[in-house]
């Protein structure tokens, strides 16, 4: 799979606005290639990783459960 990197560095509100513009385009593009799924990877600075992972991995476990990983 050919991947391109999109870097968004800004305040949270702006990052969310950009994602709200980009994700619908990803959905449209994915359906043209015979798949309804899209793959988005996110890099998080190590100082913020705890917010994503959660204490004892609780947050990441919850994310996996609700997103069917």
Short mmCIF file of C-alpha atoms in Angstrom, two decimals:
data_model
loop_
_atom_site.label_atom_id
_atom_site.label_comp_id
_atom_site.label_asym_id
_atom_site.label_seq_id
_atom_site.Cartn_x
_atom_site.Cartn_y
_atom_site.Cartn_z
CA UNK A 1 0.00 0.00 0.00
CA UNK A 2 1.32 3.41 -0.97
CA UNK A 3 1.08 5.85 1.93
CA UNK A 4 1.37 9.62 2.10
CA UNK A 5 2.10 11.59 5.24
CA UNK A 6 -0.05 14.53 6.27
CA UNK A 7 1.38 16.56 9.12
CA UNK A 8 -0.93 18.89 11.02
CA UNK A 9 0.71 20.99 13.71
CA UNK A 10 -1.59 23.47 15.37
CA UNK A 11 -3.92 23.96 18.30
CA UNK A 12 -6.50 21.24 18.93
CA UNK A 13 -9.42 23.19 17.45
CA UNK A 14 -7.61 23.75 14.16
CA UNK A 15 -6.42 20.14 13.96
CA UNK A 16 -10.00 18.93 14.43
CA UNK A 17 -11.25 21.35 11.76
CA UNK A 18 -8.66 20.06 9.29
CA UNK A 19 -9.57 16.45 10.06
CA UNK A 20 -13.25 17.28 9.55
CA UNK A 21 -12.33 18.44 6.04
CA UNK A 22 -9.94 15.59 5.22
CA UNK A 23 -11.78 12.50 6.50
CA UNK A 24 -14.81 12.80 4.16
CA UNK A 25 -12.38 12.93 1.22
CA UNK A 26 -10.69 9.76 2.49
CA UNK A 27 -14.07 8.03 2.70
CA UNK A 28 -14.91 8.99 -0.90
CA UNK A 29 -11.50 7.86 -2.17
CA UNK A 30 -11.67 4.54 -0.32
CA UNK A 31 -15.01 3.63 -1.87
CA UNK A 32 -13.59 4.16 -5.37
CA UNK A 33 -11.02 1.46 -4.71
CA UNK A 34 -13.53 -1.15 -3.58
CA UNK A 35 -13.13 -0.71 0.16
CA UNK A 36 -15.30 1.07 2.72
CA UNK A 37 -12.46 1.12 5.25
CA UNK A 38 -9.82 3.81 5.62
CA UNK A 39 -6.54 3.59 7.49
CA UNK A 40 -5.45 6.62 9.51
CA UNK A 41 -2.36 6.56 11.69
CA UNK A 42 -1.65 9.18 14.29
CA UNK A 43 1.66 10.06 15.89
CA UNK A 44 1.39 11.50 19.37
CA UNK A 45 4.24 13.21 21.18
CA UNK A 46 5.47 11.11 24.09
CA UNK A 47 4.41 13.82 26.53
CA UNK A 48 0.79 13.30 25.37
CA UNK A 49 0.86 9.52 24.95
CA UNK A 50 -0.46 8.92 28.46
CA UNK A 51 -3.67 10.74 27.53
CA UNK A 52 -4.23 8.25 24.71
CA UNK A 53 -3.05 5.11 26.48
CA UNK A 54 -4.55 5.85 29.89
CA UNK A 55 -3.56 4.43 33.26
CA UNK A 56 -2.73 0.76 32.87
CA UNK A 57 -3.71 0.94 29.18
CA UNK A 58 -7.38 1.47 30.07
CA UNK A 59 -8.05 4.20 27.48
CA UNK A 60 -6.40 2.37 24.59
CA UNK A 61 -8.29 -0.81 25.53
CA UNK A 62 -11.56 1.14 25.49
CA UNK A 63 -10.70 2.63 22.08
CA UNK A 64 -9.99 -0.82 20.68
CA UNK A 65 -13.29 -2.16 21.98
CA UNK A 66 -15.43 0.62 20.50
CA UNK A 67 -13.56 0.61 17.19
CA UNK A 68 -13.58 -3.20 16.80
CA UNK A 69 -9.80 -3.75 16.70
#
